[in-house]
Short mmCIF file of C-alpha atoms and ligand atoms in Angstrom, two decimals:
data_model
loop_
_atom_site.label_atom_id
_atom_site.label_comp_id
_atom_site.label_asym_id
_atom_site.label_seq_id
_atom_site.Cartn_x
_atom_site.Cartn_y
_atom_site.Cartn_z
CA MET A 1 85.84 111.91 105.02
CA SER A 2 82.34 110.93 103.99
CA ALA A 3 80.90 107.81 105.59
CA PRO A 4 82.63 104.78 104.11
CA THR A 5 80.64 101.93 102.62
CA ALA A 6 81.27 98.22 102.27
CA GLN A 7 81.28 98.79 98.51
CA ALA A 8 84.23 101.16 98.95
CA ALA A 9 86.09 98.49 100.95
CA VAL A 10 85.75 96.03 98.08
CA SER A 11 86.81 98.67 95.65
CA TRP A 12 90.12 99.49 97.42
CA ALA A 13 90.96 95.79 97.77
CA GLU A 14 90.25 95.32 94.07
CA ARG A 15 92.22 98.38 93.11
CA ALA A 16 95.14 97.00 95.10
CA ILE A 17 95.06 93.73 93.19
CA HIS A 18 94.91 95.51 89.83
CA ARG A 19 97.65 97.93 90.77
CA VAL A 20 100.05 95.17 91.82
CA GLN A 21 99.15 93.04 88.78
CA ALA A 22 99.88 96.02 86.53
CA GLY A 23 103.38 96.12 88.06
CA LEU A 24 104.91 98.62 90.46
CA ASP A 25 107.99 100.36 89.12
CA GLY A 26 110.71 100.09 91.76
CA ARG A 27 113.53 101.55 89.68
CA ALA A 28 115.46 104.60 90.82
CA VAL A 29 114.87 108.07 89.34
CA VAL A 30 118.23 109.60 88.36
CA ASP A 31 118.84 112.54 86.07
CA GLY A 32 115.17 112.67 85.11
CA ALA A 33 114.76 109.02 84.11
CA ARG A 34 113.84 105.67 85.60
CA VAL A 35 116.98 103.54 85.86
CA ALA A 36 117.91 100.10 87.15
CA SER A 37 120.83 99.93 89.56
CA LEU A 38 124.27 99.79 87.95
CA THR A 39 124.83 96.36 89.48
CA GLY A 40 121.37 95.19 88.38
CA GLN A 41 120.56 94.23 91.98
CA THR A 42 117.03 94.42 93.37
CA PHE A 43 115.24 93.41 96.54
CA HIS A 44 111.72 92.07 96.98
CA LYS A 45 109.22 94.33 98.66
CA HIS A 46 106.24 92.71 100.42
CA SER A 47 103.13 94.38 101.81
CA PRO A 48 102.71 94.26 105.59
CA ILE A 49 98.95 93.94 105.06
CA ASP A 50 99.18 90.26 104.09
CA ASN A 51 102.82 89.75 103.11
CA ARG A 52 101.90 89.74 99.39
CA LEU A 53 104.78 90.47 97.03
CA LEU A 54 104.57 94.02 95.67
CA GLY A 55 107.55 93.86 93.34
CA ALA A 56 111.27 94.16 92.82
CA VAL A 57 112.90 97.41 93.94
CA THR A 58 116.29 98.77 92.92
CA ARG A 59 118.91 97.92 95.52
CA GLY A 60 121.02 101.04 95.23
CA GLN A 61 124.73 100.80 96.00
CA ALA A 62 127.57 103.31 96.23
CA ALA A 63 127.88 103.56 92.43
CA ASP A 64 124.18 104.39 92.05
CA ILE A 65 124.39 107.01 94.76
CA ASP A 66 127.47 108.46 93.10
CA ALA A 67 125.64 108.73 89.75
CA ALA A 68 122.71 110.48 91.45
CA VAL A 69 124.98 112.88 93.34
CA ARG A 70 126.85 113.72 90.12
CA SER A 71 123.55 114.45 88.40
CA ALA A 72 122.43 116.64 91.32
CA ARG A 73 125.77 118.46 91.35
CA GLN A 74 125.62 119.15 87.62
CA ALA A 75 122.06 120.47 87.98
CA PHE A 76 123.16 122.71 90.81
CA ASP A 77 126.31 124.00 89.14
CA ASP A 78 124.65 124.94 85.86
CA GLY A 79 121.92 126.85 87.68
CA ARG A 80 118.99 125.18 85.92
CA TRP A 81 117.06 125.40 89.18
CA CYS A 82 118.98 127.42 91.76
CA GLY A 83 119.68 130.10 89.17
CA LYS A 84 115.99 130.69 88.45
CA PRO A 85 113.99 133.47 90.12
CA PRO A 86 112.09 132.45 93.26
CA ALA A 87 108.82 133.21 91.45
CA PHE A 88 109.71 130.54 88.87
CA ARG A 89 110.51 127.95 91.51
CA LYS A 90 107.25 128.85 93.21
CA LYS A 91 105.26 128.08 90.06
CA VAL A 92 106.91 124.72 89.49
CA LEU A 93 106.51 123.67 93.13
CA GLN A 94 102.86 124.74 93.08
CA ARG A 95 102.31 122.55 90.03
CA PHE A 96 104.13 119.73 91.85
CA ALA A 97 101.72 120.11 94.79
CA GLU A 98 98.74 120.11 92.40
CA LYS A 99 99.97 116.92 90.79
CA VAL A 100 100.29 115.27 94.18
CA THR A 101 96.68 116.20 94.93
CA ALA A 102 95.53 114.96 91.53
CA ALA A 103 97.30 111.62 92.15
CA ARG A 104 95.69 111.29 95.58
CA ASP A 105 94.14 107.85 95.09
CA GLU A 106 97.22 106.33 93.50
CA LEU A 107 99.65 107.70 96.10
CA ALA A 108 97.37 106.74 98.99
CA LEU A 109 97.03 103.19 97.71
CA LEU A 110 100.81 102.87 97.29
CA GLU A 111 101.41 104.21 100.81
CA THR A 112 98.92 101.82 102.38
CA LEU A 113 100.15 98.79 100.45
CA ASP A 114 103.76 99.66 101.20
CA MET A 115 103.67 100.34 104.93
CA GLY A 116 100.27 99.19 106.17
CA LYS A 117 98.51 102.35 107.39
CA PRO A 118 94.71 102.58 106.97
CA ILE A 119 93.65 103.83 103.56
CA GLN A 120 91.43 106.51 105.09
CA TYR A 121 94.49 108.15 106.65
CA SER A 122 96.66 107.80 103.55
CA LEU A 123 93.87 109.59 101.68
CA GLY A 124 92.87 112.06 104.36
CA VAL A 125 96.20 112.84 106.05
CA ASP A 126 99.33 111.75 104.17
CA VAL A 127 98.53 112.93 100.65
CA PRO A 128 96.93 116.29 101.58
CA SER A 129 99.66 117.03 104.10
CA THR A 130 102.35 116.31 101.50
CA ALA A 131 100.67 118.60 98.96
CA ARG A 132 100.16 121.35 101.53
CA THR A 133 103.81 121.20 102.60
CA LEU A 134 105.02 121.60 99.03
CA SER A 135 102.60 124.42 98.23
CA TRP A 136 103.32 126.22 101.52
CA TYR A 137 107.05 126.41 100.77
CA ALA A 138 106.28 127.33 97.16
CA GLU A 139 104.16 130.22 98.40
CA ALA A 140 106.73 131.29 100.97
CA ILE A 141 109.81 131.44 98.81
CA ASP A 142 109.15 134.65 96.89
CA LYS A 143 108.25 136.46 100.12
CA VAL A 144 111.41 135.91 102.13
CA TYR A 145 113.76 138.92 102.16
CA ASP A 146 117.45 139.08 102.93
CA GLU A 147 119.04 141.60 105.31
CA ILE A 148 121.24 144.69 105.34
CA ALA A 149 123.34 145.13 108.47
CA PRO A 150 123.36 148.40 110.48
CA THR A 151 126.98 149.24 109.62
CA ALA A 152 128.88 152.53 109.41
CA PRO A 153 127.81 154.85 106.53
CA ASN A 154 130.88 154.11 104.42
CA ALA A 155 130.00 150.43 104.11
CA LEU A 156 127.17 148.26 103.00
CA ALA A 157 126.95 144.74 104.41
CA LEU A 158 124.49 142.43 102.71
CA ILE A 159 123.45 139.30 104.57
CA THR A 160 122.04 136.88 102.03
CA ARG A 161 120.96 133.29 101.97
CA GLU A 162 122.15 130.97 99.23
CA ALA A 163 121.19 127.41 98.40
CA ILE A 164 123.61 125.05 100.11
CA GLY A 165 124.14 122.77 97.07
CA VAL A 166 123.47 119.03 96.97
CA VAL A 167 121.27 117.83 99.80
CA GLY A 168 121.07 114.16 100.78
CA VAL A 169 117.73 113.19 102.26
CA ILE A 170 117.22 109.94 104.19
CA VAL A 171 113.77 109.21 105.57
CA PRO A 172 111.90 106.50 107.49
CA TRP A 173 108.82 104.46 106.65
CA ASN A 174 106.20 105.67 109.11
CA TYR A 175 105.08 108.72 107.09
CA PRO A 176 107.11 108.17 103.92
CA MET A 177 105.66 111.00 101.83
CA ILE A 178 105.22 113.53 104.61
CA MET A 179 108.74 113.06 105.96
CA ALA A 180 110.13 113.45 102.44
CA ALA A 181 108.00 116.56 101.81
CA TRP A 182 109.22 118.21 105.03
CA LYS A 183 112.71 118.16 103.48
CA LEU A 184 111.79 118.57 99.80
CA GLY A 185 109.64 121.67 100.38
CA PRO A 186 112.27 123.94 101.96
CA ALA A 187 115.27 122.38 100.15
CA LEU A 188 113.76 122.70 96.67
CA ALA A 189 112.21 126.10 97.31
CA THR A 190 115.61 127.50 98.26
CA GLY A 191 117.16 126.10 95.07
CA ASN A 192 119.03 122.99 96.16
CA SER A 193 119.40 119.74 94.26
CA ILE A 194 118.44 116.56 96.06
CA VAL A 195 119.24 112.87 96.30
CA LEU A 196 116.57 111.12 98.36
CA LYS A 197 116.97 107.64 99.82
CA PRO A 198 113.60 106.39 101.03
CA SER A 199 113.33 103.58 103.54
CA GLU A 200 113.70 100.14 102.01
CA LYS A 201 110.41 99.39 103.82
CA SER A 202 108.44 102.07 101.90
CA PRO A 203 110.09 103.09 98.61
CA TYR A 204 107.15 103.43 96.22
CA THR A 205 105.64 106.84 96.93
CA ALA A 206 109.02 108.58 96.91
CA LEU A 207 109.65 107.23 93.41
CA ARG A 208 106.24 108.46 92.22
CA LEU A 209 106.86 111.86 93.81
CA ALA A 210 110.02 112.21 91.71
CA GLU A 211 108.05 111.46 88.54
CA LEU A 212 105.32 113.93 89.46
CA ALA A 213 107.96 116.60 90.11
CA LEU A 214 109.38 116.05 86.62
CA GLU A 215 105.88 116.29 85.11
CA ALA A 216 105.44 119.56 86.99
CA GLY A 217 108.51 121.00 85.29
CA LEU A 218 111.26 120.41 87.82
CA PRO A 219 114.41 120.13 85.68
CA PRO A 220 116.02 116.66 85.47
CA GLY A 221 118.72 116.02 88.04
CA VAL A 222 117.27 118.38 90.64
CA PHE A 223 115.38 115.66 92.50
CA ASN A 224 116.79 112.12 92.32
CA VAL A 225 115.56 109.09 94.25
CA VAL A 226 117.69 106.01 94.89
CA PRO A 227 116.05 103.23 96.90
CA GLY A 228 118.13 100.72 98.82
CA TYR A 229 119.18 99.51 102.23
CA GLY A 230 120.44 101.84 104.95
CA PRO A 231 123.94 100.35 105.35
CA GLU A 232 124.38 100.37 101.55
CA ALA A 233 122.66 103.25 99.75
CA GLY A 234 122.08 105.24 102.97
CA GLU A 235 125.67 104.99 104.12
CA ALA A 236 127.02 105.81 100.65
CA LEU A 237 124.88 108.96 100.50
CA ALA A 238 125.77 110.10 104.01
CA LEU A 239 129.49 109.50 103.38
CA HIS A 240 129.55 111.12 99.93
CA ALA A 241 132.09 113.92 99.78
CA ASP A 242 130.04 115.97 97.32
CA VAL A 243 126.88 116.09 99.45
CA ASP A 244 126.72 119.42 101.29
CA ALA A 245 123.96 118.72 103.79
CA LEU A 246 122.04 115.77 105.09
CA GLY A 247 118.39 115.95 106.11
CA PHE A 248 117.81 112.81 108.15
CA THR A 249 114.69 111.51 109.84
CA GLY A 250 114.88 108.16 111.60
CA SER A 251 115.97 106.47 114.78
CA THR A 252 118.37 107.99 117.28
CA ARG A 253 120.66 105.01 116.67
CA THR A 254 120.99 105.82 112.96
CA GLY A 255 121.12 109.56 113.67
CA ARG A 256 124.32 108.94 115.64
CA ARG A 257 125.79 107.28 112.55
CA MET A 258 124.89 110.31 110.43
CA LEU A 259 127.12 112.47 112.62
CA GLU A 260 129.93 109.91 112.30
CA TYR A 261 129.56 109.78 108.51
CA ALA A 262 129.84 113.55 108.35
CA GLY A 263 132.91 113.46 110.56
CA ARG A 264 134.52 110.77 108.45
CA SER A 265 133.81 112.57 105.16
CA ASN A 266 133.40 116.27 104.47
CA LEU A 267 131.76 117.62 107.66
CA LYS A 268 128.51 118.04 105.76
CA ARG A 269 125.80 119.73 107.79
CA VAL A 270 123.65 117.08 109.47
CA TYR A 271 120.08 117.76 110.53
CA ASN A 272 118.71 114.91 112.60
CA GLU A 273 115.00 114.41 113.37
CA LEU A 274 114.95 111.39 115.65
CA GLY A 275 112.91 109.32 118.06
CA GLY A 276 110.71 110.20 121.00
CA LYS A 277 109.13 108.98 124.22
CA SER A 278 106.61 111.75 124.66
CA ALA A 279 104.82 112.25 127.96
CA VAL A 280 101.29 113.47 128.66
CA LEU A 281 100.85 114.94 132.16
CA VAL A 282 97.30 114.89 133.54
CA PHE A 283 96.84 116.84 136.79
CA ASP A 284 94.10 116.41 139.37
CA ASP A 285 92.74 119.90 138.59
CA CYS A 286 91.95 118.89 135.01
CA SER A 287 88.17 118.87 134.55
CA GLU A 288 88.48 117.45 131.05
CA TRP A 289 90.39 114.33 132.09
CA GLU A 290 88.01 112.06 130.13
CA ARG A 291 88.79 113.96 126.94
CA ALA A 292 92.46 113.68 127.91
CA ALA A 293 92.14 109.88 128.12
CA ARG A 294 90.39 109.67 124.74
CA THR A 295 92.99 112.00 123.20
CA VAL A 296 95.86 109.89 124.53
CA ALA A 297 94.27 106.70 123.16
CA GLY A 298 93.70 108.37 119.78
CA GLY A 299 97.30 109.59 119.76
CA ILE A 300 99.13 106.42 120.76
CA PHE A 301 97.07 104.14 118.52
CA PHE A 302 97.11 106.42 115.46
CA ASN A 303 99.38 105.09 112.70
CA GLN A 304 99.71 101.83 114.72
CA GLY A 305 101.76 103.76 117.27
CA GLU A 306 104.45 104.24 114.63
CA SER A 307 104.73 107.98 115.19
CA CYS A 308 107.84 109.70 116.51
CA ASN A 309 105.65 112.01 118.61
CA ALA A 310 103.20 109.33 119.81
CA PRO A 311 102.08 110.01 123.40
CA SER A 312 103.56 106.74 124.63
CA ARG A 313 103.75 107.64 128.34
CA VAL A 314 100.84 109.10 130.27
CA LEU A 315 101.60 110.47 133.73
CA VAL A 316 98.38 110.69 135.74
CA HIS A 317 97.80 112.13 139.19
CA GLU A 318 97.21 109.23 141.59
CA SER A 319 93.78 110.56 142.66
CA LEU A 320 92.56 110.33 139.05
CA ALA A 321 94.47 107.32 137.79
CA ASP A 322 91.87 104.55 138.31
CA ARG A 323 89.06 106.48 136.59
CA PHE A 324 91.44 107.57 133.82
CA LEU A 325 92.48 103.99 133.25
CA GLU A 326 88.85 102.86 132.97
CA VAL A 327 88.33 105.26 130.06
CA LEU A 328 91.57 104.14 128.41
CA VAL A 329 90.62 100.48 128.69
CA ALA A 330 87.20 101.24 127.18
CA GLU A 331 88.79 103.24 124.34
CA ALA A 332 91.51 100.76 123.36
CA PRO A 333 89.29 98.18 121.62
CA LYS A 334 87.83 100.92 119.38
CA HIS A 335 91.29 101.02 117.76
CA GLN A 336 91.42 97.28 117.03
CA PRO A 337 93.52 96.56 113.91
CA ALA A 338 91.65 95.59 110.76
CA ASP A 339 92.21 95.44 106.99
CA PRO A 340 94.06 98.66 106.03
CA LEU A 341 92.28 98.66 102.65
CA ASP A 342 88.87 98.87 104.31
CA PRO A 343 87.97 102.58 104.60
CA ARG A 344 86.46 102.02 108.05
CA THR A 345 89.73 100.75 109.52
CA VAL A 346 91.41 103.01 112.08
CA MET A 347 94.45 100.86 112.88
CA GLY A 348 96.41 98.96 110.27
CA ALA A 349 99.47 96.72 110.08
CA LEU A 350 102.92 97.27 111.56
CA VAL A 351 105.48 97.79 108.84
CA ASP A 352 107.07 94.31 108.84
CA HIS A 353 107.84 91.16 110.76
CA THR A 354 110.85 92.74 112.45
CA GLN A 355 108.73 95.58 113.82
CA LEU A 356 106.09 93.08 114.98
CA GLN A 357 108.76 91.14 116.88
CA THR A 358 110.14 94.36 118.39
CA VAL A 359 106.72 95.43 119.66
CA LEU A 360 105.81 91.99 121.01
CA GLY A 361 109.26 91.89 122.65
CA TYR A 362 108.51 95.14 124.51
CA ILE A 363 105.12 93.79 125.61
CA ASP A 364 106.94 90.77 127.07
CA ALA A 365 109.50 93.08 128.70
CA GLY A 366 106.72 95.15 130.29
CA ARG A 367 105.16 92.04 131.82
CA ALA A 368 108.56 90.70 132.93
CA GLU A 369 109.42 93.99 134.67
CA GLY A 370 106.18 93.87 136.63
CA ALA A 371 103.83 96.22 134.74
CA ARG A 372 100.18 95.10 134.41
CA CYS A 373 98.81 94.67 130.90
CA VAL A 374 95.19 95.90 131.17
CA ALA A 375 94.29 95.99 127.47
CA GLY A 376 95.50 94.12 124.40
CA GLY A 377 98.96 92.66 124.65
CA GLN A 378 98.69 90.15 121.82
CA GLN A 379 99.42 89.77 118.15
CA ALA A 380 96.26 90.07 116.01
CA ARG A 381 95.09 88.89 112.58
CA ALA A 382 98.00 86.43 112.24
CA ASP A 383 95.90 84.39 109.77
CA THR A 384 96.19 87.21 107.21
CA GLY A 385 99.96 86.74 106.94
CA GLY A 386 100.28 90.43 107.91
CA PHE A 387 101.74 92.06 111.04
CA TYR A 388 99.17 93.32 113.54
CA VAL A 389 99.21 94.01 117.28
CA GLN A 390 96.26 94.78 119.56
CA PRO A 391 96.05 98.25 121.10
CA THR A 392 97.86 97.70 124.37
CA VAL A 393 97.80 99.52 127.73
CA PHE A 394 100.10 98.90 130.69
CA ASP A 395 99.26 100.09 134.20
CA GLY A 396 101.61 100.13 137.16
CA VAL A 397 104.53 101.28 135.06
CA ASP A 398 107.64 102.60 136.76
CA ASN A 399 109.31 105.37 134.76
CA ARG A 400 112.60 103.44 134.87
CA MET A 401 111.17 100.39 133.10
CA ARG A 402 112.18 99.76 129.49
CA ILE A 403 108.61 100.32 128.26
CA ALA A 404 108.77 103.81 129.82
CA GLN A 405 112.24 104.67 128.59
CA GLU A 406 112.67 103.15 125.13
CA GLU A 407 110.83 104.03 121.95
CA ILE A 408 108.60 101.04 121.14
CA PHE A 409 107.14 102.44 117.93
CA GLY A 410 103.99 100.39 118.27
CA PRO A 411 100.50 100.67 119.83
CA VAL A 412 101.68 100.33 123.43
CA LEU A 413 100.86 102.87 126.15
CA SER A 414 102.51 103.11 129.57
CA VAL A 415 100.45 104.59 132.43
CA ILE A 416 102.55 106.03 135.25
CA ARG A 417 101.12 107.52 138.47
CA PHE A 418 102.46 110.60 140.28
CA SER A 419 101.61 112.56 143.41
CA THR A 420 103.26 115.99 142.99
CA GLU A 421 103.86 118.43 140.16
CA ALA A 422 107.62 118.32 140.71
CA GLU A 423 107.61 114.54 140.50
CA ALA A 424 105.60 114.61 137.26
CA ILE A 425 107.98 117.10 135.63
CA ALA A 426 111.04 115.14 136.75
CA MET A 427 109.66 111.89 135.30
CA ALA A 428 108.53 113.54 132.07
CA ASN A 429 112.06 114.87 131.54
CA ALA A 430 113.84 111.71 132.66
CA THR A 431 114.38 110.11 129.25
CA ALA A 432 116.98 110.52 126.53
CA TYR A 433 114.32 112.08 124.30
CA GLY A 434 112.61 115.46 124.12
CA LEU A 435 110.31 115.58 121.14
CA GLN A 436 106.84 116.43 122.41
CA ALA A 437 104.78 116.66 125.61
CA SER A 438 101.33 117.64 126.78
CA VAL A 439 100.00 119.22 129.98
CA TRP A 440 96.40 118.90 131.11
CA SER A 441 95.26 121.30 133.83
CA ASP A 442 92.53 123.91 134.43
CA ASN A 443 95.06 126.09 136.24
CA VAL A 444 96.62 128.49 133.75
CA HIS A 445 99.60 129.17 136.03
CA ARG A 446 100.36 125.49 136.36
CA ALA A 447 99.91 124.91 132.63
CA HIS A 448 102.48 127.61 131.78
CA ARG A 449 104.83 126.66 134.59
CA VAL A 450 104.91 123.01 133.58
CA ALA A 451 105.09 123.76 129.84
CA ARG A 452 108.20 125.84 130.51
CA ALA A 453 109.79 123.13 132.62
CA LEU A 454 109.33 120.39 130.01
CA ARG A 455 112.40 119.75 127.85
CA ALA A 456 110.58 119.13 124.57
CA GLY A 457 110.43 120.77 121.16
CA THR A 458 106.62 120.99 121.24
CA VAL A 459 104.36 121.22 124.29
CA HIS A 460 100.58 121.02 123.98
CA VAL A 461 98.23 122.32 126.65
CA ASN A 462 94.87 120.58 127.14
CA GLN A 463 95.21 118.85 123.77
CA TYR A 464 97.64 116.79 121.74
CA ASP A 465 96.41 117.05 118.18
CA ASP A 466 97.13 120.49 116.81
CA ASP A 467 99.71 120.54 114.08
CA ASP A 468 100.42 122.72 111.09
CA ILE A 469 103.15 123.34 108.55
CA THR A 470 103.45 126.90 109.95
CA VAL A 471 105.11 125.73 113.20
CA PRO A 472 108.56 124.16 113.70
CA PHE A 473 108.77 120.47 114.55
CA GLY A 474 111.73 118.77 116.17
CA GLY A 475 113.26 117.74 119.41
CA TYR A 476 115.47 118.56 122.35
CA LYS A 477 118.19 116.17 123.54
CA GLN A 478 118.48 112.91 121.59
CA SER A 479 115.29 113.61 119.61
CA GLY A 480 117.48 115.58 117.23
CA ASN A 481 118.64 119.01 116.16
CA GLY A 482 117.35 121.48 113.63
CA ARG A 483 113.65 121.82 112.95
CA ASP A 484 111.45 120.62 110.12
CA LYS A 485 108.48 122.74 108.96
CA SER A 486 107.85 126.50 109.19
CA LEU A 487 110.16 129.22 107.82
CA HIS A 488 112.84 128.03 110.27
CA ALA A 489 113.41 124.98 108.04
CA LEU A 490 114.74 127.29 105.31
CA ASP A 491 117.80 127.91 107.49
CA LYS A 492 118.82 124.26 107.19
CA TYR A 493 119.09 124.32 103.43
CA THR A 494 120.81 127.67 102.98
CA GLU A 495 124.21 129.12 103.69
CA LEU A 496 124.38 132.60 105.20
CA LYS A 497 126.68 134.91 103.25
CA THR A 498 127.95 138.36 104.18
CA THR A 499 129.00 140.65 101.33
CA TRP A 500 130.82 143.87 102.27
CA LEU A 501 130.81 146.86 99.93
CA ARG A 502 132.85 150.06 100.42
CA ILE A 503 131.00 153.32 99.70
CA ASN A 504 133.44 156.13 98.95
CA PRO A 505 132.57 159.64 100.08
CA ALA A 506 131.61 161.99 97.23
P1 LIG B 1 115.95 103.94 110.89
O1 LIG B 1 116.90 104.83 111.60
O2 LIG B 1 116.11 102.49 111.02
O3 LIG B 1 115.96 104.24 109.32
C1 LIG B 1 115.72 105.53 108.81
C2 LIG B 1 116.39 105.65 107.45
O4 LIG B 1 117.80 105.51 107.64
C3 LIG B 1 115.97 104.57 106.45
O5 LIG B 1 115.91 105.13 105.17
C4 LIG B 1 117.10 103.57 106.56
O6 LIG B 1 117.29 102.82 105.36
C5 LIG B 1 118.28 104.48 106.80
N1 LIG B 1 119.38 103.81 107.48
C6 LIG B 1 119.30 102.79 108.37
N2 LIG B 1 120.54 102.42 108.76
C7 LIG B 1 121.41 103.21 108.10
C8 LIG B 1 122.83 103.30 108.07
N3 LIG B 1 123.58 102.49 108.79
N4 LIG B 1 123.39 104.24 107.28
C9 LIG B 1 122.63 105.08 106.54
N5 LIG B 1 121.28 105.02 106.51
C10 LIG B 1 120.67 104.11 107.29
O7 LIG B 1 114.50 104.40 111.36
P2 LIG B 1 113.11 103.79 110.90
O8 LIG B 1 112.89 102.51 111.64
O9 LIG B 1 113.02 103.81 109.43
O10 LIG B 1 112.09 104.92 111.42
C11 LIG B 1 111.61 104.99 112.71
C12 LIG B 1 112.34 106.06 113.50
O11 LIG B 1 112.17 107.33 112.88
C13 LIG B 1 111.77 106.22 114.89
O12 LIG B 1 112.83 106.32 115.82
C14 LIG B 1 111.00 107.51 114.83
O13 LIG B 1 110.84 108.16 116.05
C15 LIG B 1 111.82 108.30 113.88
N6 LIG B 1 111.05 109.42 113.31
C16 LIG B 1 111.34 110.69 113.72
C17 LIG B 1 110.61 111.76 113.23
C18 LIG B 1 110.91 113.19 113.63
O14 LIG B 1 110.49 114.10 112.94
N7 LIG B 1 111.63 113.42 114.74
C19 LIG B 1 109.58 111.53 112.32
C20 LIG B 1 109.31 110.23 111.91
C21 LIG B 1 110.06 109.16 112.42
#
């Protein structure tokens, strides 16, 4: 981004006021139209920036979900989308991506107002990443071939992929648009119809995405969005007997429920993308340990620490730990929370009061269990009415402590010391999660050896930042199953069919 100016800061704050005064439409999008809930119920959505009221949002219930699923089913059955050639779907999805890019400012403002992340990241990360995801799957879909099996000469066995049907999508609030796009891209490209339930903490961009998709030419009923609470709209969608697959991103606790819902209903396929407690391992042969420390600080404090793959544990060789900690303590204040609408801000507000209490509760737990808070550790900007926490670093953490084992989902880093490679690997793997990890070493043998030993879906070596839609993303163990992103995600939204043909001899 170009250097921000104070003028720009005023301008985003003013735009926010005008946007809210103009009224935010919180109604569902079902069958191609904005609709109120069938019960007429709404809930009030406030901004975590300053707790200002953003508007009334549809509180979807089972009947609303049922209407959306029926619309999606009808759209699927009559082939208005899945029956079209891949090249057609590609064109529509490309236009959808272009519309997302064209609506960059509006979507970024909604995202920041809704869930509190800094406007510079909504503009520079969330919107472009959403558009790229949609266009990448659009581009991919007319280049994926099916298979013919190597059978005997008197037979032909075709192995084809078909859209699975109606896909329920339930997503969290930390990257509302990106998480939705990771499901929408592959599910729409392969021809499915969708009912999306965004988090009740961040409903607005999902609703706008549905409108932009319609403007791009996506037929009505193919992409429906019903906002509402998890135990109401979310549960109704996950239990619905006419939903064929569920793409879920959220906590491990709720992911467990998704499997139960499937078991209690129609055994729909469930793809869970869940929490993490990712470890960074810094060895004593790492010459770039200062860059490692800065990278860890940048990673854990990005998005207020509300990232599933945040590097929330750093395991440092004991000979390096004191110097490493000095750099971390110097870096932390550079990530001090500030007004998310100011383009210079690098850390914004936590999503709501509940999340603030959760994070502060973990900071208390860390102190109570004997860890040493060496940076931050307090609520910030309380006078704004919003929900902010200082960038926080704990030293002297034992890997068995709660702050080392449980996902905090806030700007809190645990520093753990180790003496041997085996000990570091054992501690890195000793959590319920397995989403991401990072190894820092100048020794190529060690880097590969440790990367192989780590039970995580993604392992970085001498970095933590690289990411792209071309690579799969997801976790081992209780971080989930299935993978978002890359061509592998197409598997989740398609059924594999074998068709046998007999070829008679002449
Ligand atoms: P959450 O599990 O509380 O909620 C996620 C979604 O599920 C929301 O839409 C919510 O309304 C819905 N939900 C909640 N309870 C439900 C219920 N009983 N029945 C049906 N639906 C229900 O998670 P969250 O707090 O929104 O998000 C944070 C979590 O998401 C973290 O654990 C984070 O690690 C995880 N996450 C994972 C990834 C990944 O790709 N692995 C990415 C982003 C976030």
